[in-house]
Amino acid sequence: MNHSTRDATLLPPRAGIGLKGQHVRDLLASAGLPAFVEVHAENYMGAGGPSHRALDAVRERVPLSVHGVGLSIGASEGIDALHLGRLARLLERFEPAAFSEHLAWSTHRGTFLNDLLPIPYDAASLHRVCAHIDRVQSVLKRRMLLENPSTYVEFAGSTMGEADFIAEVISRTGCGLLLDVNNAFVSCVNHGRDPVAYVESLPLHAVGEIHLAGFAEDRDSAGDRLLIDSHGSPVTHAVWSLYRHALSLTGPIATLIEWDNDVPDFARLMDEARTADEVAEACCVPARQAA
Amino acid sequence: MLRPRKAGGMNPGTRQAECHDALAGFAVALLDAARPVPHDLRTWNGSDARQRFAVYRNNVVVSLVDALDAAFPVTAQLVGEEFFRAMAREFVAGHPPASPMLFEYGADFADFIEGFAPAAAVPYLGDVARVEYALTQSTHAADAPVIDPAGFRALLAEPERLASLRFRLHPALGVVRCRYAAASIWAAHHGAGHLEAIDWTAAEDVLVTRPHMEAALRILPPGGAEFMLALGRRLPLAEALDIALSNAPGFDPQSGFGVLVNAGAVTEVIVEETTA
């Protein structure tokens, strides 16, 4: 590690919400606030304007997390220096309490594909992903959180399991883990794995943030469930259960309620955040008292 | 469909090449639905990898169509959601974004629309898209102070110096030259004027500025676009007025200057050192 040893997250261990432009007015007028808000980095990479002004006002009231969707850490080509530079300026400008990105790729030969795409889990990918994260952390001068992906296919050439791959990346680069519980559930169902065993095999000591979201449901050609990571519906019962189990192993963690489609109003996002706080209180406080 | 896993023992160089191929093959098949899905995918239960790969194909196309739908709302209203999304799908397939900053996506959407045969019945559609794109770019442009009418008053106190003044135009300023009445049509969709009353065949030059943090547009008088573009090239005021007049003999210098004063077009007056 040649970068700063600063904590990968300074977010409070309570529930926050994904912030969309339409929520800013309500948030600024609200007495009850989320513990933090998270925004997509790329939406704020313009030179200025009203979105910057709104984010300035919001971050005066609540801690900020910046979540990138365009760095393409898993890509077979190198990290785009231009995009990394924009990201560095953004983090300098808004000084977020955490920065996270995905174990995925989204750019190929100058085309941005606007989706988080899967990578083979093998030695070559491991080497490449670690090199990319080293570069990101050294340019940004901070540790980042890496999010486990939701996937619909696997590569025949994979030689490692996903959890082992992630554990190795975290051990080699010193980055933290953004545990997306919904992604974990979606991927495990889609690939016939046990979600509880998967979560338990992740490097849980490195979890700096948790994501919760809703999925859509389909069937594959064999008639098995095929879950789509759609971020357009409430967190499901199964994902709340898996969240409860994860927290029982990690203790309270900053948890994001994430919506990107059919985004509900601010009040409904706050309701879901409250539920997450209640789950955390119910499963973590007794454990702490017992200790 | 499933291929047997390759035997181990490859050297790292081969592995690197294989992995590169895996993602390249994936990317190519994503954007071209006519291509077969990559051969190196597997599914745990032997289900059809094509159906699962289709989830990614769908995500890419639908998310980009959604982005265009959100960025070009009046363009979409003019032709209806169904038509717009079908047109956007064709655009996405041939013009995927080059950058993850999606507010920049669609710079060539207006040109595409003008060449899109099914939209030929709505000749002004491309110009409306051009205006909407300019508004989005203005919204995300750099912050800079705006010289307001009070700020100009001091300059007017010394009219003998006016002719030689040069201006730094605001970073959020844009000039859009439309062959049709795109700004009037856009404004009618925002409650200003009636669509039926607009002569859509009238060409409009449009000025986009961001005087109070929100991008706004106004229709420039004849010669106004030449005037703004000349000032943008840092020509002195008198020269810019001459250019406007030579392009549009009816150009009224006072109203041209009025736009400069009232639209939030200027961020700095460049005062030249006077040589003694």
Coordinates of C-alpha atoms in Angstrom, one line a residue:
Chain A
M1 CA 0.0 0.0 0.0
N2 CA 1.6 3.2 -1.1
H3 CA -1.5 5.4 -0.4
S4 CA -2.8 7.1 2.7
T5 CA -3.9 4.8 5.5
R6 CA -6.9 7.0 6.2
D7 CA -10.0 5.0 7.0
A8 CA -11.9 3.7 4.0
T9 CA -15.1 5.2 5.5
L10 CA -15.9 8.0 7.9
L11 CA -19.7 7.4 7.5
P12 CA -21.7 7.0 10.7
P13 CA -22.9 3.4 11.3
R14 CA -26.5 4.2 10.6
A15 CA -28.9 4.3 7.6
G16 CA -28.6 6.8 4.7
I17 CA -30.4 7.3 1.4
G18 CA -29.4 7.6 -2.2
L19 CA -29.9 11.3 -3.1
K20 CA -31.6 12.3 -6.3
G21 CA -32.1 15.9 -7.4
Q22 CA -35.9 15.8 -6.7
H23 CA -35.2 15.1 -3.0
V24 CA -33.0 18.0 -2.3
R25 CA -35.7 20.5 -1.4
D26 CA -37.4 18.0 0.9
L27 CA -34.2 17.0 2.6
L28 CA -33.2 20.6 3.2
A29 CA -36.6 21.4 4.8
S30 CA -36.8 18.2 6.8
A31 CA -36.4 18.0 10.6
G32 CA -35.5 14.3 10.4
L33 CA -32.4 13.6 8.4
P34 CA -30.8 10.4 7.0
A35 CA -27.5 9.6 8.7
F36 CA -25.8 10.2 5.3
V37 CA -26.6 10.6 1.6
E38 CA -24.9 8.9 -1.3
V39 CA -24.7 10.3 -4.9
H40 CA -23.3 8.9 -8.1
A41 CA -20.0 10.6 -8.9
E42 CA -20.6 10.9 -12.6
N43 CA -23.8 13.1 -12.1
Y44 CA -21.6 15.7 -10.5
M45 CA -18.7 15.8 -12.9
G46 CA -20.0 18.8 -14.7
A47 CA -18.0 22.1 -14.3
G48 CA -20.7 23.7 -12.0
G49 CA -24.3 24.8 -11.9
P50 CA -27.3 24.1 -9.7
S51 CA -26.5 20.4 -8.9
H52 CA -23.2 21.5 -7.3
R53 CA -24.9 24.2 -5.4
A54 CA -27.5 21.7 -4.1
L55 CA -24.9 19.3 -3.1
D56 CA -23.0 22.0 -1.2
A57 CA -26.1 22.8 0.8
V58 CA -26.9 19.1 1.5
R59 CA -23.4 18.2 2.7
E60 CA -23.6 21.0 5.2
R61 CA -26.4 19.1 6.9
V62 CA -25.4 15.4 6.4
P63 CA -22.3 13.4 5.7
L64 CA -21.7 12.5 2.0
S65 CA -20.8 9.3 0.3
V66 CA -19.7 9.4 -3.4
H67 CA -20.3 6.2 -5.4
G68 CA -18.7 5.9 -8.8
V69 CA -20.3 3.9 -11.7
G70 CA -17.9 4.7 -14.5
L71 CA -14.3 3.9 -13.4
S72 CA -14.5 0.4 -14.9
I73 CA -12.1 -1.2 -12.5
G74 CA -12.6 -4.6 -14.0
A75 CA -11.8 -3.5 -17.6
S76 CA -9.1 -5.2 -19.6
E77 CA -7.7 -1.8 -20.5
G78 CA -6.2 0.6 -18.0
I79 CA -8.0 3.0 -15.8
D80 CA -9.0 6.1 -17.8
A81 CA -6.6 8.8 -16.6
L82 CA -9.0 11.6 -17.6
H83 CA -11.9 10.1 -15.7
L84 CA -9.7 9.4 -12.6
G85 CA -8.6 13.0 -12.7
R86 CA -12.2 14.2 -12.8
L87 CA -13.0 11.9 -9.8
A88 CA -10.0 13.3 -7.9
R89 CA -11.2 16.9 -8.5
L90 CA -14.7 15.9 -7.4
L91 CA -13.5 14.3 -4.1
E92 CA -11.4 17.4 -3.5
R93 CA -14.3 19.6 -4.1
F94 CA -16.9 17.8 -1.9
E95 CA -14.7 15.9 0.6
P96 CA -17.0 12.9 1.0
A97 CA -16.8 10.6 4.1
A98 CA -16.5 7.6 1.7
F99 CA -15.8 6.8 -1.9
S100 CA -16.9 3.5 -3.4
E101 CA -16.8 1.8 -6.8
H102 CA -17.7 -1.6 -8.3
L103 CA -16.0 -4.9 -9.0
A104 CA -17.1 -4.7 -12.6
W105 CA -16.4 -3.0 -15.9
S106 CA -18.5 -0.6 -17.9
T107 CA -16.2 0.9 -20.6
H108 CA -14.6 -0.8 -23.5
R109 CA -12.4 0.8 -26.2
G110 CA -13.8 4.3 -25.7
T111 CA -17.4 3.2 -25.4
F112 CA -19.3 3.6 -22.1
L113 CA -21.8 0.8 -21.8
N114 CA -23.7 2.2 -18.8
D115 CA -24.0 -1.2 -17.0
L116 CA -21.9 -3.0 -14.4
L117 CA -20.6 -6.0 -16.3
P118 CA -19.0 -9.2 -14.9
I119 CA -15.4 -10.4 -15.1
P120 CA -13.8 -13.8 -15.0
Y121 CA -12.4 -14.7 -11.6
D122 CA -8.9 -15.9 -12.5
A123 CA -5.3 -14.9 -11.8
A124 CA -5.1 -12.4 -14.7
S125 CA -8.2 -10.6 -13.6
L126 CA -7.0 -10.5 -10.0
H127 CA -3.7 -9.0 -11.1
R128 CA -5.4 -6.4 -13.2
V129 CA -8.1 -5.4 -10.7
C130 CA -5.5 -5.0 -7.9
A131 CA -3.3 -2.9 -10.2
H132 CA -6.3 -0.7 -11.0
I133 CA -7.3 -0.3 -7.4
D134 CA -3.7 0.5 -6.4
R135 CA -3.7 3.3 -9.0
V136 CA -7.1 4.7 -8.0
Q137 CA -6.1 4.8 -4.3
S138 CA -2.8 6.4 -5.0
V139 CA -4.3 9.1 -7.2
L140 CA -7.2 9.7 -4.9
K141 CA -5.0 9.6 -1.8
R142 CA -7.6 7.6 0.0
R143 CA -8.8 4.0 0.5
M144 CA -11.8 3.1 -1.5
L145 CA -14.6 0.6 -0.9
L146 CA -15.2 -2.1 -3.5
E147 CA -18.7 -3.3 -4.1
N148 CA -19.5 -7.0 -4.7
P149 CA -21.4 -7.3 -8.0
S150 CA -24.8 -8.7 -9.1
T151 CA -24.3 -11.0 -12.0
Y152 CA -26.5 -13.1 -14.4
V153 CA -23.8 -15.2 -16.1
E154 CA -20.5 -16.7 -15.0
F155 CA -17.3 -17.2 -17.1
A156 CA -16.3 -20.8 -17.9
G157 CA -12.7 -19.7 -17.4
S158 CA -13.1 -18.6 -13.8
T159 CA -10.7 -20.5 -11.5
M160 CA -11.7 -18.8 -8.2
G161 CA -14.9 -18.2 -6.3
E162 CA -16.2 -14.7 -6.1
A163 CA -15.8 -14.3 -2.3
D164 CA -12.2 -15.7 -2.5
F165 CA -11.5 -13.3 -5.4
I166 CA -12.8 -10.3 -3.4
A167 CA -10.9 -11.4 -0.2
E168 CA -7.7 -11.6 -2.2
V169 CA -8.2 -8.1 -3.8
I170 CA -8.9 -6.6 -0.3
S171 CA -5.9 -8.3 1.2
R172 CA -3.6 -7.1 -1.6
T173 CA -4.8 -3.5 -2.0
G174 CA -6.0 -2.6 1.5
C175 CA -9.3 -1.3 0.1
G176 CA -12.5 -1.8 2.1
L177 CA -15.6 -3.8 1.2
L178 CA -19.0 -2.3 0.2
L179 CA -21.2 -5.2 1.0
D180 CA -24.2 -5.0 -1.3
V181 CA -26.6 -7.4 0.4
N182 CA -29.0 -7.3 -2.4
N183 CA -26.3 -8.0 -5.0
A184 CA -25.1 -10.9 -2.8
F185 CA -28.7 -12.4 -2.7
V186 CA -29.3 -11.8 -6.4
S187 CA -26.0 -13.4 -7.5
C188 CA -26.4 -16.3 -5.2
V189 CA -29.9 -17.1 -6.4
N190 CA -28.8 -16.6 -10.0
H191 CA -25.9 -19.0 -9.6
G192 CA -27.4 -21.6 -7.3
R193 CA -25.3 -20.7 -4.2
D194 CA -26.3 -20.3 -0.6
P195 CA -26.5 -16.5 0.2
V196 CA -25.6 -17.0 3.9
A197 CA -22.5 -19.1 3.2
Y198 CA -21.5 -16.5 0.5
V199 CA -21.7 -13.6 2.9
E200 CA -19.9 -15.5 5.7
S201 CA -17.0 -16.3 3.3
L202 CA -16.5 -12.6 2.5
P203 CA -13.8 -10.6 4.3
L204 CA -16.4 -9.1 6.7
H205 CA -13.7 -7.3 8.8
A206 CA -13.2 -4.9 5.9
V207 CA -16.9 -3.9 5.4
G208 CA -17.2 -0.1 5.5
E209 CA -20.7 0.2 4.1
I210 CA -23.7 -1.8 3.2
H211 CA -26.1 -1.4 0.3
L212 CA -29.8 -2.5 0.4
A213 CA -32.1 -2.4 -2.6
G214 CA -35.0 -4.1 -4.4
F215 CA -34.8 -6.6 -7.3
A216 CA -37.1 -7.7 -10.0
E217 CA -37.8 -11.4 -10.6
D218 CA -37.8 -13.5 -13.8
R219 CA -37.3 -17.2 -14.6
D220 CA -34.4 -18.7 -16.6
S221 CA -34.9 -21.2 -19.4
A222 CA -34.6 -24.1 -16.9
G223 CA -37.4 -22.6 -14.8
D224 CA -35.2 -21.4 -12.0
R225 CA -35.5 -17.9 -10.5
L226 CA -33.5 -15.3 -12.3
L227 CA -33.2 -12.1 -10.2
I228 CA -32.6 -8.7 -11.8
D229 CA -30.8 -6.0 -9.8
S230 CA -33.3 -3.3 -10.7
H231 CA -33.2 -0.9 -7.8
G232 CA -36.8 -0.1 -8.5
S233 CA -38.8 -1.7 -5.6
P234 CA -38.6 -2.0 -1.8
V235 CA -36.0 -4.2 -0.1
T236 CA -37.4 -7.7 0.0
H237 CA -38.0 -9.9 3.1
A238 CA -35.1 -12.2 2.1
V239 CA -32.7 -9.4 1.8
W240 CA -33.7 -7.9 5.2
S241 CA -33.0 -11.4 6.7
L242 CA -29.6 -11.6 5.0
Y243 CA -28.9 -8.0 6.2
R244 CA -29.8 -9.0 9.8
H245 CA -27.4 -12.0 9.5
A246 CA -24.6 -9.8 8.1
L247 CA -25.0 -7.2 10.9
S248 CA -24.9 -9.9 13.5
L249 CA -21.4 -10.7 12.2
T250 CA -20.1 -7.2 11.6
G251 CA -21.9 -5.0 14.1
P252 CA -23.6 -1.8 13.0
I253 CA -22.5 -0.5 9.6
A254 CA -23.4 2.6 7.5
T255 CA -26.3 1.3 5.4
L256 CA -27.6 2.8 2.2
I257 CA -31.2 2.5 0.9
E258 CA -30.6 2.5 -2.8
W259 CA -33.2 3.3 -5.5
D260 CA -32.5 4.2 -9.2
N261 CA -35.8 3.4 -10.9
D262 CA -39.3 4.5 -10.0
V263 CA -37.6 6.4 -7.2
P264 CA -40.1 7.2 -4.4
D265 CA -40.5 10.4 -2.5
F266 CA -38.2 11.5 0.3
A267 CA -40.6 10.4 3.0
R268 CA -40.7 6.8 1.7
L269 CA -37.0 6.6 1.5
M270 CA -36.7 7.8 5.1
D271 CA -39.2 5.1 6.1
E272 CA -37.0 2.4 4.6
A273 CA -33.9 3.9 6.2
R274 CA -35.7 3.8 9.6
T275 CA -36.5 0.1 9.1
A276 CA -32.7 -0.5 8.5
D277 CA -31.9 1.4 11.7
E278 CA -34.5 -0.7 13.6
V279 CA -33.0 -3.9 12.2
A280 CA -29.5 -2.7 13.3
E281 CA -30.7 -1.8 16.8
A282 CA -32.5 -5.1 17.3
C283 CA -29.6 -7.3 16.2
C284 CA -26.5 -5.3 17.3
V285 CA -27.4 -3.5 20.5
P286 CA -28.0 -6.7 22.6
A287 CA -24.8 -8.2 21.3
R288 CA -22.9 -5.1 22.4
Q289 CA -24.5 -5.1 25.8
A290 CA -23.6 -8.8 26.2
A291 CA -20.0 -8.1 25.4
Chain B
M1 CA -24.0 -24.7 -25.4
L2 CA -21.6 -25.1 -22.5
R3 CA -18.0 -25.6 -23.3
P4 CA -15.7 -27.8 -21.2
R5 CA -13.4 -25.8 -19.0
K6 CA -9.9 -25.5 -20.3
A7 CA -7.2 -27.5 -18.6
G8 CA -4.9 -25.6 -16.3
G9 CA -1.2 -25.0 -16.8
M10 CA -1.4 -21.9 -19.0
N11 CA 1.3 -19.3 -18.6
P12 CA 0.2 -15.9 -17.2
G13 CA 0.7 -14.3 -20.6
T14 CA -1.9 -16.6 -22.2
R15 CA -4.2 -16.0 -19.3
Q16 CA -4.0 -12.3 -19.8
A17 CA -4.8 -12.6 -23.5
E18 CA -7.7 -15.0 -22.8
C19 CA -9.3 -12.6 -20.3
H20 CA -8.9 -9.6 -22.6
D21 CA -10.7 -11.7 -25.3
A22 CA -13.5 -12.6 -22.8
L23 CA -14.3 -8.9 -22.2
A24 CA -13.8 -7.8 -25.8
G25 CA -16.2 -10.6 -27.0
F26 CA -18.7 -9.6 -24.3
A27 CA -18.6 -5.9 -25.3
V28 CA -19.0 -6.6 -29.0
A29 CA -22.0 -9.0 -28.4
L30 CA -23.6 -6.5 -26.1
L31 CA -24.0 -3.8 -28.7
D32 CA -24.9 -6.0 -31.6
A33 CA -27.9 -8.2 -30.9
A34 CA -27.4 -10.0 -34.2
R35 CA -24.1 -11.5 -32.9
P36 CA -24.1 -14.8 -31.0
V37 CA -23.5 -14.5 -27.3
P38 CA -19.9 -15.1 -26.0
H39 CA -19.1 -18.8 -26.0
D40 CA -17.2 -18.7 -22.7
L41 CA -20.2 -18.2 -20.4
R42 CA -21.6 -20.8 -18.1
T43 CA -24.8 -21.2 -16.1
W44 CA -25.1 -23.3 -12.9
N45 CA -28.1 -25.2 -14.0
G46 CA -27.4 -25.5 -17.7
S47 CA -30.1 -22.9 -18.5
D48 CA -29.7 -20.9 -21.8
A49 CA -26.9 -18.4 -21.5
R50 CA -28.5 -16.4 -24.3
Q51 CA -31.5 -15.5 -22.2
R52 CA -29.2 -14.4 -19.3
F53 CA -26.9 -12.4 -21.6
A54 CA -30.0 -10.7 -22.9
V55 CA -30.4 -9.1 -19.4
Y56 CA -27.2 -7.2 -20.0
R57 CA -28.1 -6.3 -23.6
N58 CA -31.4 -4.9 -22.3
N59 CA -29.8 -3.0 -19.4
V60 CA -27.4 -1.2 -21.7
V61 CA -30.0 -0.2 -24.3
V62 CA -32.8 0.6 -21.9
S63 CA -30.7 2.6 -19.5
L64 CA -29.3 4.7 -22.3
V65 CA -32.8 5.3 -23.9
D66 CA -34.0 6.3 -20.4
A67 CA -31.1 8.8 -20.2
L68 CA -32.1 10.4 -23.5
D69 CA -35.8 10.4 -22.5
A70 CA -34.9 12.3 -19.4
A71 CA -32.6 14.8 -21.2
F72 CA -34.9 15.5 -24.2
P73 CA -38.4 15.7 -22.6
V74 CA -40.0 18.2 -25.1
T75 CA -38.5 16.3 -28.1
A76 CA -40.2 13.2 -26.6
Q77 CA -43.5 15.0 -26.0
L78 CA -43.6 16.2 -29.6
V79 CA -43.6 12.6 -31.0
G80 CA -44.9 10.6 -28.1
E81 CA -43.1 8.2 -25.8
E82 CA -43.3 5.2 -28.0
F83 CA -42.0 6.9 -31.1
F84 CA -39.3 8.6 -29.2
R85 CA -38.0 5.5 -27.5
A86 CA -37.9 3.6 -30.8
M87 CA -35.9 6.4 -32.3
A88 CA -33.6 6.6 -29.3
R89 CA -33.0 2.9 -29.5
E90 CA -31.7 3.3 -33.0
F91 CA -29.5 6.2 -32.0
V92 CA -28.1 4.2 -29.0
A93 CA -27.2 1.3 -31.2
G94 CA -25.2 3.4 -33.6
H95 CA -23.9 6.1 -31.2
P96 CA -23.2 4.7 -27.8
P97 CA -21.8 7.2 -25.3
A98 CA -18.0 7.8 -25.2
S99 CA -18.0 9.0 -21.6
P100 CA -19.7 8.0 -18.3
M101 CA -20.9 11.5 -17.8
L102 CA -24.3 11.0 -19.3
F103 CA -25.3 14.6 -19.2
E104 CA -22.9 15.0 -22.2
Y105 CA -24.6 12.2 -24.1
G106 CA -26.6 13.0 -27.2
A107 CA -24.4 15.8 -28.7
D108 CA -25.2 14.4 -32.1
F109 CA -28.8 13.3 -31.4
A110 CA -30.3 16.3 -33.2
D111 CA -28.3 15.5 -36.3
F112 CA -29.4 11.9 -36.1
I113 CA -33.0 12.9 -35.8
E114 CA -32.8 15.1 -38.9
G115 CA -31.5 12.1 -40.8
F116 CA -34.1 9.7 -39.3
A117 CA -36.6 9.1 -42.1
P118 CA -39.7 8.2 -39.9
A119 CA -39.3 11.7 -38.2
A120 CA -39.3 13.6 -41.4
A121 CA -43.0 14.6 -40.9
V122 CA -41.8 16.7 -37.9
P123 CA -39.1 18.8 -39.5
Y124 CA -38.4 20.9 -36.4
L125 CA -37.8 17.9 -34.1
G126 CA -34.0 18.0 -34.6
D127 CA -33.9 21.7 -33.7
V128 CA -35.9 21.2 -30.6
A129 CA -33.5 18.5 -29.5
R130 CA -30.6 20.9 -30.3
V131 CA -32.2 23.5 -27.9
E132 CA -32.7 20.9 -25.2
Y133 CA -29.1 19.7 -25.5
A134 CA -27.9 23.3 -25.2
L135 CA -30.0 23.8 -22.1
T136 CA -28.4 20.7 -20.4
Q137 CA -24.9 21.8 -21.3
S138 CA -25.6 25.3 -19.9
T139 CA -27.0 23.7 -16.7
H140 CA -23.7 21.9 -16.1
A141 CA -21.3 24.6 -17.2
A142 CA -18.9 26.3 -14.8
D143 CA -20.0 28.8 -12.3
A144 CA -18.9 32.4 -12.8
P145 CA -20.2 35.8 -11.8
V146 CA -22.8 37.5 -13.9
I147 CA -22.6 41.2 -14.7
D148 CA -26.1 42.4 -14.1
P149 CA -27.8 45.6 -15.4
A150 CA -26.5 47.5 -12.3
G151 CA -22.9 46.4 -13.2
F152 CA -23.4 47.7 -16.7
R153 CA -24.6 51.1 -15.5
A154 CA -21.0 52.2 -14.7
L155 CA -19.9 51.4 -18.2
L156 CA -22.7 53.5 -19.7
A157 CA -21.5 56.5 -17.7
E158 CA -18.5 56.6 -20.0
P159 CA -20.1 56.1 -23.5
E160 CA -16.8 57.2 -25.3
R161 CA -15.1 54.0 -24.0
L162 CA -18.0 51.6 -24.9
A163 CA -16.9 51.0 -28.5
S164 CA -13.6 49.5 -27.6
L165 CA -14.8 47.2 -24.8
R166 CA -14.4 43.5 -25.1
F167 CA -16.4 40.9 -23.0
R168 CA -15.7 37.5 -21.5
L169 CA -19.0 35.7 -22.1
H170 CA -20.4 33.5 -19.3
P171 CA -19.3 29.8 -19.5
A172 CA -23.0 28.8 -19.4
L173 CA -23.9 30.8 -22.6
G174 CA -24.7 29.1 -25.8
V175 CA -26.0 30.2 -29.2
V176 CA -28.2 27.7 -31.1
R177 CA -29.1 28.6 -34.7
C178 CA -32.3 26.8 -35.7
R179 CA -33.9 26.5 -39.1
Y180 CA -37.3 26.2 -37.4
A181 CA -39.1 27.9 -34.5
A182 CA -37.6 25.5 -31.9
A183 CA -37.4 28.0 -29.0
S184 CA -41.1 29.0 -29.4
I185 CA -42.1 25.4 -29.6
W186 CA -40.0 24.6 -26.5
A187 CA -41.5 27.6 -24.6
A188 CA -45.0 26.6 -25.5
H189 CA -44.4 23.2 -23.8
H190 CA -43.4 25.2 -20.7
G191 CA -46.5 27.3 -20.6
A192 CA -45.4 30.3 -22.6
G193 CA -47.6 30.8 -25.7
H194 CA -49.8 28.4 -27.6
L195 CA -48.4 25.7 -29.9
E196 CA -51.1 26.3 -32.5
A197 CA -50.2 30.0 -32.8
I198 CA -46.5 29.3 -33.7
D199 CA -45.3 29.6 -37.3
W200 CA -42.9 26.7 -37.0
T201 CA -41.4 27.4 -40.3
A202 CA -39.8 30.6 -39.0
A203 CA -36.1 30.2 -38.3
E204 CA -34.9 31.2 -34.8
D205 CA -31.6 32.0 -33.3
V206 CA -31.6 31.1 -29.6
L207 CA -29.5 32.4 -26.8
V208 CA -29.1 30.1 -23.8
T209 CA -27.8 31.6 -20.5
R210 CA -27.9 30.8 -16.8
P211 CA -28.6 34.2 -15.2
H212 CA -30.0 32.9 -11.9
M213 CA -28.6 29.3 -11.7
E214 CA -31.3 28.0 -13.9
A215 CA -30.6 27.7 -17.7
A216 CA -33.0 29.9 -19.7
L217 CA -33.5 30.7 -23.3
R218 CA -34.5 33.7 -25.4
I219 CA -35.0 34.3 -29.1
L220 CA -32.4 36.6 -30.6
P221 CA -33.4 39.3 -33.0
P222 CA -31.9 39.1 -36.6
G223 CA -28.2 39.7 -36.3
G224 CA -28.2 38.9 -32.6
A225 CA -26.5 35.5 -33.1
E226 CA -23.7 37.1 -35.2
F227 CA -23.3 39.8 -32.6
M228 CA -23.0 37.2 -29.7
L229 CA -20.6 35.0 -31.7
A230 CA -18.4 38.0 -32.6
L231 CA -18.3 39.0 -28.9
G232 CA -17.4 35.4 -28.1
R233 CA -14.4 35.8 -30.4
R234 CA -13.4 38.7 -28.2
L235 CA -14.0 41.4 -30.8
P236 CA -14.6 44.9 -29.4
L237 CA -18.2 46.0 -29.1
A238 CA -18.2 48.4 -32.1
E239 CA -16.8 45.7 -34.4
A240 CA -19.4 43.1 -33.2
L241 CA -22.2 45.6 -33.8
D242 CA -20.8 46.2 -37.3
I243 CA -20.8 42.5 -38.1
A244 CA -24.4 42.2 -36.8
L245 CA -25.5 45.1 -39.0
S246 CA -23.8 43.8 -42.1
N247 CA -25.5 40.4 -41.7
A248 CA -28.9 41.9 -40.7
P249 CA -29.4 45.5 -41.8
G250 CA -32.5 45.7 -39.5
F251 CA -30.3 44.9 -36.5
D252 CA -31.0 47.3 -33.7
P253 CA -27.7 47.9 -31.8
Q254 CA -29.6 49.1 -28.7
S255 CA -31.7 46.0 -28.3
G256 CA -28.6 43.8 -29.1
F257 CA -26.8 45.6 -26.3
G258 CA -29.9 45.2 -24.2
V259 CA -29.7 41.4 -24.5
L260 CA -26.1 41.5 -23.4
V261 CA -27.1 43.5 -20.3
N262 CA -30.2 41.6 -19.3
A263 CA -29.6 38.0 -20.2
G264 CA -26.7 37.3 -17.8
A265 CA -24.5 36.9 -20.9
V266 CA -21.3 38.5 -19.6
T267 CA -19.0 37.5 -16.8
E268 CA -16.3 40.0 -17.2
V269 CA -15.6 43.3 -19.0
I270 CA -12.1 43.3 -20.4
V271 CA -10.7 46.7 -19.9
E272 CA -7.7 47.4 -22.2
E273 CA -4.8 49.4 -20.8
T274 CA -5.0 52.8 -22.5
T275 CA -1.6 53.8 -23.9
A276 CA -0.6 57.3 -23.0

